[in-house]
Amino acid sequence: MSEPRVLLLGAPGAGKGTQSKRLAEEFGIEHVTTGDALRSNKDMDIGHMDTEYDTPRAYMEAGDLVPDAVVNEIVKTALQSADGYVLDGYPRNLDQAEYLSEITDLDAVVFLDVSQGELVDRLTGRRVCDDCGANYHVEFNPPETEGVCDDCGGELIQRDDDTEDTVRDRLEVYEENTEPVVDHYREAGVLVEVDGEGTPDEVFEAISDVVDDAAN
Ligand code: AP5
Ligand code: MG
Ligand code: ZN
């Protein structure tokens, strides 16, 4: 069959980015992530789209969702050039889920289950490479040299939205907008739930098994 089309769902900090990167390498598919796309274009002018603010930055720094019109367009463009993919950070509300169903089919929908307390610890301790975007954690996944990326030697920084206050806002936005999306796929009978609290290797094994099954 053609390359697998995988949707990875989970709360902020569940490990979507960490696992998507590995899945993309392992299965030779695209990593499509609205979060990274928006971070690279925080100051793009979205005023013509009839939005409350003129750039994604204002929404992101508050932990709010960027308007659907903006993210729908990003995903549509990215999926057009992808055969297989792992989708990370989208859909985040029911309208986005509806839009997604109009533009593609999915082979596997995986939900990474992680408890609230663990999410806060993961997010406030996360560090990301300013050059290549690799993810680290000061305690759970430290780089060999503090502050330096193992992969490319770039500087490790803290994301603007990984402060404790914004993390709490993001988790609230998730509960309100994105948990209904998880329920939607669960009710449709397509959701596979994976324990996201194992080691990164254990979690990767579990997701890979699901993707292998879907591809066969
Ligand atoms: P986005 O970038 O998507 O952020 P998020 O959903 O909040 O998710 P994170 O990236 O914080 O978490 P993750 O699940 O990727 O975890 P990670 O692997 O890094 O979105 C940011 C913002 O953009 C949104 O707030 C919104 O404003 C906007 N946006 C994006 N998409 C949008 C959309 N569709 N609609 C509207 N707006 C949108 O892991 C976290 C940490 O834990 C790391 O430090 C990692 O090293 C560590 N870790 C990972 N796995 C493990 C493990 N198994 N054990 C221990 N530690 C682990
Ligand atoms: Mg991420
Ligand atoms: Zn790097």
Short mmCIF file of C-alpha atoms and ligand atoms in Angstrom, two decimals:
data_model
loop_
_atom_site.label_atom_id
_atom_site.label_comp_id
_atom_site.label_asym_id
_atom_site.label_seq_id
_atom_site.Cartn_x
_atom_site.Cartn_y
_atom_site.Cartn_z
CA MET A 1 0.00 0.00 0.00
CA SER A 2 1.00 3.64 -0.14
CA GLU A 3 2.82 5.35 2.73
CA PRO A 4 0.94 5.47 6.06
CA ARG A 5 -1.06 8.57 6.99
CA VAL A 6 -0.90 8.90 10.75
CA LEU A 7 -2.61 11.32 13.13
CA LEU A 8 -0.91 11.72 16.50
CA LEU A 9 -3.14 13.27 19.17
CA GLY A 10 -2.20 14.29 22.70
CA ALA A 11 -2.13 17.16 25.15
CA PRO A 12 0.61 19.81 25.11
CA GLY A 13 3.73 17.98 26.31
CA ALA A 14 2.42 14.48 25.60
CA GLY A 15 5.39 13.81 23.31
CA LYS A 16 3.85 14.41 19.89
CA GLY A 17 6.89 16.26 18.55
CA THR A 18 9.40 13.81 20.04
CA GLN A 19 7.61 10.77 18.59
CA SER A 20 6.63 12.33 15.25
CA LYS A 21 10.24 13.09 14.42
CA ARG A 22 11.18 9.44 14.98
CA LEU A 23 8.14 8.11 13.11
CA ALA A 24 8.91 10.31 10.13
CA GLU A 25 12.46 8.89 9.99
CA GLU A 26 11.45 5.28 10.62
CA PHE A 27 8.62 5.16 8.07
CA GLY A 28 10.03 7.64 5.55
CA ILE A 29 7.01 9.95 5.83
CA GLU A 30 6.57 13.72 6.25
CA HIS A 31 6.30 15.31 9.69
CA VAL A 32 3.49 17.85 9.32
CA THR A 33 3.22 20.09 12.39
CA THR A 34 1.24 23.28 12.69
CA GLY A 35 3.13 24.30 15.84
CA ASP A 36 6.55 24.33 14.13
CA ALA A 37 5.10 25.93 10.99
CA LEU A 38 3.57 28.73 13.06
CA ARG A 39 6.72 29.24 15.16
CA SER A 40 8.70 29.75 11.93
CA ASN A 41 6.12 32.30 10.76
CA LYS A 42 5.09 34.00 14.00
CA ASP A 43 5.02 37.44 12.45
CA MET A 44 3.38 36.63 9.12
CA ASP A 45 0.57 39.01 8.25
CA ILE A 46 -2.79 37.27 8.70
CA GLY A 47 -4.79 40.52 8.92
CA HIS A 48 -6.42 39.90 5.54
CA MET A 49 -7.98 36.71 6.94
CA ASP A 50 -10.33 38.73 9.12
CA THR A 51 -8.67 37.67 12.39
CA GLU A 52 -8.66 39.42 15.76
CA TYR A 53 -4.87 39.92 15.73
CA ASP A 54 -2.60 40.55 12.75
CA THR A 55 0.00 37.83 13.47
CA PRO A 56 0.07 34.31 14.98
CA ARG A 57 2.43 35.55 17.72
CA ALA A 58 -0.28 37.18 19.84
CA TYR A 59 -2.33 33.99 19.98
CA MET A 60 0.62 31.71 20.63
CA GLU A 61 2.10 33.76 23.45
CA ALA A 62 -1.29 33.66 25.19
CA GLY A 63 -1.56 29.89 24.67
CA ASP A 64 -4.67 30.42 22.52
CA LEU A 65 -5.51 28.76 19.23
CA VAL A 66 -4.48 30.53 16.04
CA PRO A 67 -7.59 30.99 13.84
CA ASP A 68 -8.75 27.98 11.83
CA ALA A 69 -8.41 29.70 8.45
CA VAL A 70 -4.65 30.08 9.04
CA VAL A 71 -3.92 26.53 10.19
CA ASN A 72 -6.27 24.88 7.71
CA GLU A 73 -4.32 26.52 4.90
CA ILE A 74 -0.97 25.37 6.35
CA VAL A 75 -2.16 21.77 6.60
CA LYS A 76 -3.79 21.71 3.18
CA THR A 77 -0.60 22.93 1.53
CA ALA A 78 1.60 20.49 3.47
CA LEU A 79 -0.59 17.47 2.74
CA GLN A 80 -0.75 18.22 -0.97
CA SER A 81 2.94 17.44 -1.32
CA ALA A 82 3.03 14.49 1.12
CA ASP A 83 2.39 10.86 0.30
CA GLY A 84 2.54 9.48 3.83
CA TYR A 85 2.71 11.75 6.84
CA VAL A 86 2.48 12.05 10.61
CA LEU A 87 0.25 14.94 11.58
CA ASP A 88 1.19 16.63 14.90
CA GLY A 89 -0.74 19.47 16.56
CA TYR A 90 -3.74 19.44 14.21
CA PRO A 91 -6.75 19.13 14.39
CA ARG A 92 -7.22 21.00 17.65
CA ASN A 93 -10.97 21.60 17.54
CA LEU A 94 -13.98 19.94 15.92
CA ASP A 95 -14.11 22.38 13.00
CA GLN A 96 -10.50 21.56 12.11
CA ALA A 97 -11.31 17.83 12.38
CA GLU A 98 -14.19 18.34 9.96
CA TYR A 99 -11.94 20.22 7.54
CA LEU A 100 -9.31 17.49 7.75
CA SER A 101 -11.86 14.82 6.87
CA GLU A 102 -12.63 16.75 3.69
CA ILE A 103 -9.04 16.89 2.47
CA THR A 104 -7.57 13.48 3.39
CA ASP A 105 -8.14 9.97 4.77
CA LEU A 106 -6.26 8.60 7.78
CA ASP A 107 -4.77 5.13 8.22
CA ALA A 108 -4.08 5.39 11.97
CA VAL A 109 -5.21 7.70 14.77
CA VAL A 110 -3.07 7.43 17.91
CA PHE A 111 -3.70 9.17 21.22
CA LEU A 112 -0.76 9.61 23.61
CA ASP A 113 -2.15 9.40 27.13
CA VAL A 114 -0.19 11.37 29.77
CA SER A 115 -1.40 12.68 33.16
CA GLN A 116 -1.74 16.39 33.88
CA GLY A 117 1.06 16.63 36.49
CA GLU A 118 3.54 14.94 34.19
CA LEU A 119 2.58 17.32 31.35
CA VAL A 120 3.45 20.39 33.41
CA ASP A 121 6.85 18.93 34.41
CA ARG A 122 7.65 18.01 30.82
CA LEU A 123 6.76 21.41 29.39
CA THR A 124 8.45 23.62 31.97
CA GLY A 125 11.65 21.52 31.66
CA ARG A 126 11.69 21.33 27.87
CA ARG A 127 14.52 22.92 25.89
CA VAL A 128 14.58 23.13 22.09
CA CYS A 129 17.41 23.65 19.64
CA ASP A 130 17.24 27.12 18.16
CA ASP A 131 18.76 25.82 14.91
CA CYS A 132 17.31 22.38 14.14
CA GLY A 133 14.32 22.21 16.50
CA ALA A 134 15.42 19.03 18.34
CA ASN A 135 13.68 18.52 21.71
CA TYR A 136 15.39 18.01 25.06
CA HIS A 137 14.38 18.00 28.70
CA VAL A 138 16.61 19.26 31.51
CA GLU A 139 15.87 16.14 33.57
CA PHE A 140 14.24 13.45 31.37
CA ASN A 141 16.30 13.88 28.21
CA PRO A 142 19.32 16.11 28.85
CA PRO A 143 21.86 16.90 26.11
CA GLU A 144 25.44 15.70 26.54
CA THR A 145 26.61 19.27 27.15
CA GLU A 146 24.24 21.62 28.96
CA GLY A 147 22.64 24.16 26.63
CA VAL A 148 24.10 22.63 23.44
CA CYS A 149 22.29 20.50 20.84
CA ASP A 150 23.71 16.97 20.43
CA ASP A 151 22.64 16.85 16.80
CA CYS A 152 23.91 20.16 15.41
CA GLY A 153 25.73 22.09 18.17
CA GLY A 154 23.02 24.78 18.18
CA GLU A 155 21.93 26.69 21.26
CA LEU A 156 19.14 25.23 23.41
CA ILE A 157 16.44 27.69 24.40
CA GLN A 158 13.14 27.64 26.26
CA ARG A 159 9.99 28.19 24.17
CA ASP A 160 8.15 31.45 24.96
CA ASP A 161 5.01 29.48 25.81
CA ASP A 162 6.70 26.98 28.17
CA THR A 163 6.43 29.18 31.26
CA GLU A 164 4.26 27.77 34.03
CA ASP A 165 1.43 30.30 33.52
CA THR A 166 1.15 29.84 29.77
CA VAL A 167 1.41 26.06 30.17
CA ARG A 168 -1.69 26.14 32.40
CA ASP A 169 -3.54 28.25 29.80
CA ARG A 170 -2.55 25.84 27.03
CA LEU A 171 -3.80 22.87 29.03
CA GLU A 172 -7.15 24.62 29.56
CA VAL A 173 -7.45 25.42 25.86
CA TYR A 174 -6.66 21.76 25.17
CA GLU A 175 -9.36 20.48 27.54
CA GLU A 176 -11.98 22.77 26.12
CA ASN A 177 -11.21 22.50 22.39
CA THR A 178 -9.14 19.38 21.72
CA GLU A 179 -10.51 16.76 24.12
CA PRO A 180 -13.75 16.80 22.08
CA VAL A 181 -11.62 15.93 19.04
CA VAL A 182 -10.16 12.92 20.87
CA ASP A 183 -13.70 11.86 21.85
CA HIS A 184 -14.83 12.27 18.26
CA TYR A 185 -12.26 9.76 16.96
CA ARG A 186 -12.91 7.45 19.95
CA GLU A 187 -16.64 7.41 19.21
CA ALA A 188 -15.90 6.71 15.54
CA GLY A 189 -14.03 3.59 16.73
CA VAL A 190 -10.70 4.51 15.13
CA LEU A 191 -8.74 5.81 18.13
CA VAL A 192 -5.85 3.71 19.44
CA GLU A 193 -4.74 4.82 22.90
CA VAL A 194 -1.09 4.46 23.84
CA ASP A 195 0.39 4.94 27.32
CA GLY A 196 2.56 8.03 26.85
CA GLU A 197 4.30 7.77 30.21
CA GLY A 198 6.84 5.09 29.34
CA THR A 199 10.36 5.96 28.20
CA PRO A 200 10.55 7.60 24.77
CA ASP A 201 11.74 4.24 23.36
CA GLU A 202 8.83 2.33 24.89
CA VAL A 203 6.32 4.85 23.59
CA PHE A 204 7.93 4.71 20.15
CA GLU A 205 7.65 0.90 20.06
CA ALA A 206 3.96 1.08 20.93
CA ILE A 207 3.16 3.67 18.26
CA SER A 208 5.24 1.87 15.62
CA ASP A 209 3.24 -1.31 16.25
CA VAL A 210 0.01 0.57 15.60
CA VAL A 211 1.37 2.10 12.39
CA ASP A 212 2.72 -1.29 11.22
CA ASP A 213 -0.69 -2.87 11.79
CA ALA A 214 -2.43 -0.09 9.91
CA ALA A 215 -0.04 -0.38 7.00
CA ASN A 216 -0.57 -4.14 6.63
P1 AP5 B 1 2.39 23.10 19.47
O1 AP5 B 1 3.77 23.43 19.08
O2 AP5 B 1 1.67 22.07 18.72
O3 AP5 B 1 2.41 22.80 21.00
P2 AP5 B 1 1.61 21.76 21.89
O4 AP5 B 1 0.47 21.03 21.30
O5 AP5 B 1 1.30 22.57 23.10
O6 AP5 B 1 2.53 20.61 22.07
P3 AP5 B 1 4.01 20.64 22.50
O7 AP5 B 1 4.88 20.89 21.34
O8 AP5 B 1 4.14 21.56 23.67
O9 AP5 B 1 4.15 19.16 23.08
P4 AP5 B 1 4.53 17.82 22.35
O10 AP5 B 1 3.38 16.87 22.52
O11 AP5 B 1 5.05 18.04 20.98
O12 AP5 B 1 5.67 17.29 23.33
P5 AP5 B 1 7.25 17.13 23.11
O13 AP5 B 1 7.52 15.96 22.23
O14 AP5 B 1 7.90 18.42 22.79
O15 AP5 B 1 1.51 24.44 19.41
C1 AP5 B 1 1.97 25.66 19.94
C2 AP5 B 1 0.95 26.77 19.70
O16 AP5 B 1 0.74 26.95 18.29
C3 AP5 B 1 -0.46 26.52 20.25
O17 AP5 B 1 -0.54 26.89 21.60
C4 AP5 B 1 -1.30 27.39 19.32
O18 AP5 B 1 -1.21 28.74 19.68
C5 AP5 B 1 -0.61 27.23 17.98
N1 AP5 B 1 -1.17 26.11 17.19
C6 AP5 B 1 -0.52 24.97 16.81
N2 AP5 B 1 -1.33 24.17 16.12
C7 AP5 B 1 -2.54 24.80 16.05
C8 AP5 B 1 -3.79 24.45 15.47
N3 AP5 B 1 -3.98 23.29 14.82
N4 AP5 B 1 -4.81 25.32 15.60
C9 AP5 B 1 -4.64 26.50 16.23
N5 AP5 B 1 -3.47 26.89 16.81
C10 AP5 B 1 -2.43 26.04 16.72
O19 AP5 B 1 7.67 16.69 24.60
C11 AP5 B 1 7.58 17.60 25.69
C12 AP5 B 1 8.76 17.43 26.62
O20 AP5 B 1 8.71 16.15 27.24
C13 AP5 B 1 10.14 17.50 25.93
O21 AP5 B 1 11.02 18.18 26.78
C14 AP5 B 1 10.56 16.03 25.78
O22 AP5 B 1 11.96 15.88 25.82
C15 AP5 B 1 9.89 15.38 26.98
N6 AP5 B 1 9.44 14.02 26.70
C16 AP5 B 1 8.87 13.56 25.55
N7 AP5 B 1 8.56 12.26 25.66
C17 AP5 B 1 8.93 11.89 26.91
C18 AP5 B 1 8.85 10.65 27.64
N8 AP5 B 1 8.33 9.53 27.08
N9 AP5 B 1 9.32 10.63 28.91
C19 AP5 B 1 9.84 11.76 29.48
N10 AP5 B 1 9.95 12.94 28.84
C20 AP5 B 1 9.49 13.01 27.57
MG MG B 2 5.35 19.75 19.73
ZN ZN B 3 20.10 21.25 16.83
#
